[in-house]
Amino acid sequence: MKIRDSGMPEKEMWENFFNPQAALRIMGLDKDVSNAVEFGCGYGTFTIPAAKMISGKLFAFDIEPEMIEMTKYEAVKIGVMNLKVGLRDFMADGTGLPSESVDYAMLFNILHLENPVSLLREANRILVEGGKAGIIHWNYDLSTPRGPSMDIRPKPEDCIKWAKSAGFSSPARCDLKPYH
Ligand SMILES: C[S@@+](CC[C@H](N)C(=O)[O-])C[C@H]1O[C@@H](n2cnc3c(N)ncnc32)[C@H](O)[C@@H]1O
């Protein structure tokens, strides 16, 4: 099932909210990351630059056929070859990836879902020992130009608490200006 409040504005508007390359660098994506996974690729805003930054393969999933097509289109347009995009409901079916098979899990603008710990558990299952999960979310601040309603918007401390319950350790927090 599609997670609550996960509709997107127009691509151009969405992509104005981020500097994806800078955000990904801050979030620890680089050539030392071999394989990675993205939960909910949307327009491919982070997918395409992430695929270019890592040394292995990026598996990106989304429940919306339109998002899958747009991400694939962008990848073909600029010749990104290490991206495998899959139409999938990862809440119902998980990722289908083997345990301990990726180095990095991208959970970007998605953790306002009903059961964040179950998604984080799936991320933890597929990560290798010492792997990392990156969580990005809208600031917990009414003045952001978009973002889930405040009653379901996670605070950074919520994300850290949920990640710990899903088996993660060593949380680090950063500020992705201006809104995340
Ligand atoms: C708010 S968007 C964020 C997209 C991207 N992570 C970004 O930050 O640009 C959330 C995405 O998750 C997808 N999504 C929602 N529920 C899903 C599910 N159960 N399985 C797979 N994708 C899902 C939506 O279709 C949407 O593209």
mmCIF file of C-alpha atoms and ligand atoms in Angstrom:
data_model
loop_
_atom_site.group_PDB
_atom_site.id
_atom_site.type_symbol
_atom_site.label_atom_id
_atom_site.label_comp_id
_atom_site.label_asym_id
_atom_site.label_seq_id
_atom_site.Cartn_x
_atom_site.Cartn_y
_atom_site.Cartn_z
ATOM 1 C CA MET A 1 0.000 0.000 0.000
ATOM 2 C CA LYS A 2 1.220 3.475 -0.835
ATOM 3 C CA ILE A 3 2.392 5.220 2.310
ATOM 4 C CA ARG A 4 0.323 8.098 3.592
ATOM 5 C CA ASP A 5 0.975 11.599 2.330
ATOM 6 C CA SER A 6 3.561 10.405 -0.228
ATOM 7 C CA GLY A 7 2.224 12.244 -3.276
ATOM 8 C CA MET A 8 4.671 14.524 -5.059
ATOM 9 C CA PRO A 9 4.329 18.051 -6.457
ATOM 10 C CA GLU A 10 5.515 18.719 -10.026
ATOM 11 C CA LYS A 11 9.079 17.515 -10.682
ATOM 12 C CA GLU A 12 10.464 21.000 -11.217
ATOM 13 C CA MET A 13 9.064 22.278 -7.938
ATOM 14 C CA TRP A 14 10.255 19.185 -5.997
ATOM 15 C CA GLU A 15 13.779 19.450 -7.340
ATOM 16 C CA ASN A 16 14.043 23.084 -6.273
ATOM 17 C CA PHE A 17 13.940 22.006 -2.650
ATOM 18 C CA PHE A 18 17.239 20.095 -2.785
ATOM 19 C CA ASN A 19 20.849 20.109 -3.796
ATOM 20 C CA PRO A 20 21.032 16.323 -4.237
ATOM 21 C CA GLN A 21 24.789 15.986 -4.865
ATOM 22 C CA ALA A 22 25.669 18.054 -1.802
ATOM 23 C CA ALA A 23 23.089 16.239 0.322
ATOM 24 C CA LEU A 24 24.330 12.813 -0.782
ATOM 25 C CA ARG A 25 27.937 13.697 0.001
ATOM 26 C CA ILE A 26 26.932 14.860 3.477
ATOM 27 C CA MET A 27 24.949 11.650 3.881
ATOM 28 C CA GLY A 28 28.035 9.524 3.190
ATOM 29 C CA LEU A 29 27.480 8.374 -0.402
ATOM 30 C CA ASP A 30 30.753 7.999 -2.303
ATOM 31 C CA LYS A 31 32.852 5.487 -4.237
ATOM 32 C CA ASP A 32 33.461 3.488 -1.055
ATOM 33 C CA VAL A 33 29.802 2.480 -1.240
ATOM 34 C CA SER A 34 29.437 -0.493 -3.543
ATOM 35 C CA ASN A 35 25.762 -1.520 -3.771
ATOM 36 C CA ALA A 36 22.915 0.641 -2.461
ATOM 37 C CA VAL A 37 19.131 0.600 -2.304
ATOM 38 C CA GLU A 38 16.600 3.413 -2.448
ATOM 39 C CA PHE A 39 13.152 3.076 -0.885
ATOM 40 C CA GLY A 40 10.791 5.233 -2.981
ATOM 41 C CA CYS A 41 12.770 6.781 -5.830
ATOM 42 C CA GLY A 42 10.113 9.309 -6.864
ATOM 43 C CA TYR A 43 11.354 11.326 -9.846
ATOM 44 C CA GLY A 44 14.882 9.982 -9.409
ATOM 45 C CA THR A 45 15.990 13.242 -7.771
ATOM 46 C CA PHE A 46 18.518 11.441 -5.560
ATOM 47 C CA THR A 47 18.620 8.178 -7.522
ATOM 48 C CA ILE A 48 20.520 9.392 -10.544
ATOM 49 C CA PRO A 49 23.235 11.348 -8.682
ATOM 50 C CA ALA A 50 23.587 8.508 -6.144
ATOM 51 C CA ALA A 51 24.075 5.939 -8.915
ATOM 52 C CA LYS A 52 26.836 8.148 -10.312
ATOM 53 C CA MET A 53 28.562 8.439 -6.927
ATOM 54 C CA ILE A 54 28.748 4.779 -5.901
ATOM 55 C CA SER A 55 30.960 2.084 -7.349
ATOM 56 C CA GLY A 56 28.404 -0.760 -7.527
ATOM 57 C CA LYS A 57 24.742 -1.097 -8.351
ATOM 58 C CA LEU A 58 21.809 0.976 -7.094
ATOM 59 C CA PHE A 59 18.465 -0.808 -6.645
ATOM 60 C CA ALA A 60 15.628 1.736 -6.594
ATOM 61 C CA PHE A 61 12.003 0.849 -5.880
ATOM 62 C CA ASP A 62 8.724 2.704 -6.172
ATOM 63 C CA ILE A 63 5.051 1.742 -6.162
ATOM 64 C CA GLU A 64 4.081 4.271 -8.871
ATOM 65 C CA PRO A 65 4.628 3.167 -12.478
ATOM 66 C CA GLU A 66 4.988 6.825 -13.510
ATOM 67 C CA MET A 67 7.871 7.364 -11.060
ATOM 68 C CA ILE A 68 9.600 4.234 -12.307
ATOM 69 C CA GLU A 69 9.290 5.379 -15.903
ATOM 70 C CA MET A 70 10.561 8.886 -15.146
ATOM 71 C CA THR A 71 13.558 7.568 -13.230
ATOM 72 C CA LYS A 72 14.393 5.083 -15.994
ATOM 73 C CA TYR A 73 14.059 7.841 -18.589
ATOM 74 C CA GLU A 74 16.538 10.075 -16.725
ATOM 75 C CA ALA A 75 18.980 7.175 -16.354
ATOM 76 C CA VAL A 76 18.888 6.364 -20.058
ATOM 77 C CA LYS A 77 19.140 10.031 -21.004
ATOM 78 C CA ILE A 78 22.447 10.493 -19.222
ATOM 79 C CA GLY A 79 23.776 6.961 -19.673
ATOM 80 C CA VAL A 80 23.621 5.698 -16.082
ATOM 81 C CA MET A 81 24.169 1.933 -16.395
ATOM 82 C CA ASN A 82 24.436 0.762 -12.782
ATOM 83 C CA LEU A 83 20.812 1.410 -11.844
ATOM 84 C CA LYS A 84 18.136 -1.244 -11.490
ATOM 85 C CA VAL A 85 14.704 0.341 -11.022
ATOM 86 C CA GLY A 86 11.834 -1.856 -9.844
ATOM 87 C CA LEU A 87 8.083 -1.370 -9.560
ATOM 88 C CA ARG A 88 7.369 -2.726 -6.098
ATOM 89 C CA ASP A 89 5.329 -2.216 -2.949
ATOM 90 C CA PHE A 90 8.119 -2.529 -0.412
ATOM 91 C CA MET A 91 5.689 -2.163 2.494
ATOM 92 C CA ALA A 92 3.795 -5.286 1.443
ATOM 93 C CA ASP A 93 6.611 -7.280 -0.170
ATOM 94 C CA GLY A 94 9.898 -5.907 1.154
ATOM 95 C CA THR A 95 12.705 -5.318 -1.309
ATOM 96 C CA GLY A 96 13.243 -8.949 -2.328
ATOM 97 C CA LEU A 97 16.985 -8.355 -1.997
ATOM 98 C CA PRO A 98 19.124 -10.946 -0.214
ATOM 99 C CA SER A 99 20.143 -10.354 3.396
ATOM 100 C CA GLU A 100 23.447 -8.516 3.828
ATOM 101 C CA SER A 101 23.697 -7.530 0.172
ATOM 102 C CA VAL A 102 23.947 -3.713 0.122
ATOM 103 C CA ASP A 103 26.205 -1.145 1.778
ATOM 104 C CA TYR A 104 23.802 1.766 1.941
ATOM 105 C CA ALA A 105 20.023 2.198 2.247
ATOM 106 C CA MET A 106 18.431 5.498 1.191
ATOM 107 C CA LEU A 107 15.231 6.369 3.069
ATOM 108 C CA PHE A 108 14.566 9.857 1.828
ATOM 109 C CA ASN A 109 11.335 11.749 2.565
ATOM 110 C CA ILE A 110 9.553 8.526 3.333
ATOM 111 C CA LEU A 111 9.700 7.871 7.060
ATOM 112 C CA HIS A 112 6.381 9.558 7.834
ATOM 113 C CA LEU A 113 4.720 6.225 7.074
ATOM 114 C CA GLU A 114 2.493 4.292 9.460
ATOM 115 C CA ASN A 115 5.105 1.768 10.560
ATOM 116 C CA PRO A 116 8.592 3.224 10.176
ATOM 117 C CA VAL A 117 10.277 0.513 12.237
ATOM 118 C CA SER A 118 9.183 -2.267 9.869
ATOM 119 C CA LEU A 119 10.719 -0.446 6.899
ATOM 120 C CA LEU A 120 13.902 0.218 8.852
ATOM 121 C CA ARG A 121 14.041 -3.471 9.794
ATOM 122 C CA GLU A 122 13.924 -4.397 6.104
ATOM 123 C CA ALA A 123 16.720 -1.903 5.444
ATOM 124 C CA ASN A 124 18.737 -3.389 8.286
ATOM 125 C CA ARG A 125 18.181 -6.939 7.009
ATOM 126 C CA ILE A 126 19.656 -6.236 3.589
ATOM 127 C CA LEU A 127 22.604 -4.176 4.838
ATOM 128 C CA VAL A 128 26.017 -5.736 5.222
ATOM 129 C CA GLU A 129 27.701 -5.616 8.624
ATOM 130 C CA GLY A 130 28.845 -2.004 9.042
ATOM 131 C CA GLY A 131 26.476 -0.772 6.313
ATOM 132 C CA LYS A 132 24.657 2.552 6.620
ATOM 133 C CA ALA A 133 21.141 3.874 6.300
ATOM 134 C CA GLY A 134 20.572 7.505 5.386
ATOM 135 C CA ILE A 135 17.306 9.122 6.449
ATOM 136 C CA ILE A 136 16.307 12.504 5.069
ATOM 137 C CA HIS A 137 13.202 14.301 6.203
ATOM 138 C CA TRP A 138 11.572 17.708 6.086
ATOM 139 C CA ASN A 139 12.476 19.876 9.034
ATOM 140 C CA TYR A 140 9.991 19.656 11.858
ATOM 141 C CA ASP A 141 8.961 23.211 11.193
ATOM 142 C CA LEU A 142 5.630 24.577 10.017
ATOM 143 C CA SER A 143 7.308 27.086 7.718
ATOM 144 C CA THR A 144 8.704 24.542 5.217
ATOM 145 C CA PRO A 145 7.144 25.003 1.763
ATOM 146 C CA ARG A 146 6.020 21.329 1.634
ATOM 147 C CA GLY A 147 6.119 18.264 3.822
ATOM 148 C CA PRO A 148 3.716 15.924 5.570
ATOM 149 C CA SER A 149 1.324 17.425 8.093
ATOM 150 C CA MET A 150 2.945 18.091 11.450
ATOM 151 C CA ASP A 151 0.996 15.346 13.224
ATOM 152 C CA ILE A 152 2.766 12.670 11.145
ATOM 153 C CA ARG A 153 6.028 14.473 10.332
ATOM 154 C CA PRO A 154 8.934 12.753 12.088
ATOM 155 C CA LYS A 155 11.317 14.697 14.295
ATOM 156 C CA PRO A 156 15.024 13.812 13.986
ATOM 157 C CA GLU A 157 14.893 12.205 17.428
ATOM 158 C CA ASP A 158 11.961 10.013 16.280
ATOM 159 C CA CYS A 159 14.008 8.776 13.314
ATOM 160 C CA ILE A 160 16.932 7.954 15.589
ATOM 161 C CA LYS A 161 14.689 6.145 18.087
ATOM 162 C CA TRP A 162 13.008 4.084 15.324
ATOM 163 C CA ALA A 163 16.356 3.253 13.730
ATOM 164 C CA LYS A 164 17.700 2.040 17.074
ATOM 165 C CA SER A 165 14.655 -0.194 17.559
ATOM 166 C CA ALA A 166 15.279 -1.656 14.114
ATOM 167 C CA GLY A 167 18.835 -2.610 15.089
ATOM 168 C CA PHE A 168 20.893 0.394 13.963
ATOM 169 C CA SER A 169 23.577 2.025 16.087
ATOM 170 C CA SER A 170 25.886 5.072 15.994
ATOM 171 C CA PRO A 171 23.400 7.700 14.797
ATOM 172 C CA ALA A 172 24.807 10.916 13.343
ATOM 173 C CA ARG A 173 22.656 13.949 12.643
ATOM 174 C CA CYS A 174 23.169 16.615 10.001
ATOM 175 C CA ASP A 175 21.448 19.657 8.598
ATOM 176 C CA LEU A 176 20.633 19.689 4.879
ATOM 177 C CA LYS A 177 19.827 23.312 4.351
ATOM 178 C CA PRO A 178 17.401 24.839 3.821
ATOM 179 C CA TYR A 179 14.544 22.465 4.588
ATOM 180 C CA HIS A 180 15.813 18.971 5.531
HETATM 181 C C1 LIG B 1 7.680 11.782 -0.979
HETATM 182 S S1 LIG B 1 8.247 10.751 -2.270
HETATM 183 C C2 LIG B 1 10.001 10.803 -2.043
HETATM 184 C C3 LIG B 1 10.766 10.388 -3.279
HETATM 185 C C4 LIG B 1 12.295 10.406 -3.153
HETATM 186 N N1 LIG B 1 12.742 9.537 -2.079
HETATM 187 C C5 LIG B 1 12.803 11.802 -2.950
HETATM 188 O O1 LIG B 1 13.103 12.163 -1.798
HETATM 189 O O2 LIG B 1 12.889 12.557 -3.940
HETATM 190 C C6 LIG B 1 7.837 9.125 -1.709
HETATM 191 C C7 LIG B 1 7.876 8.068 -2.819
HETATM 192 O O3 LIG B 1 7.600 6.772 -2.219
HETATM 193 C C8 LIG B 1 6.748 6.052 -3.084
HETATM 194 N N2 LIG B 1 6.017 5.063 -2.282
HETATM 195 C C9 LIG B 1 5.014 5.304 -1.399
HETATM 196 N N3 LIG B 1 4.578 4.158 -0.844
HETATM 197 C C10 LIG B 1 5.328 3.154 -1.395
HETATM 198 C C11 LIG B 1 5.356 1.729 -1.226
HETATM 199 N N4 LIG B 1 4.517 1.126 -0.360
HETATM 200 N N5 LIG B 1 6.232 1.004 -1.955
HETATM 201 C C12 LIG B 1 7.076 1.624 -2.841
HETATM 202 N N6 LIG B 1 7.103 2.973 -3.034
HETATM 203 C C13 LIG B 1 6.250 3.735 -2.312
HETATM 204 C C14 LIG B 1 5.849 7.124 -3.709
HETATM 205 O O4 LIG B 1 5.261 6.681 -4.920
HETATM 206 C C15 LIG B 1 6.833 8.292 -3.903
HETATM 207 O O5 LIG B 1 7.431 8.272 -5.166
#
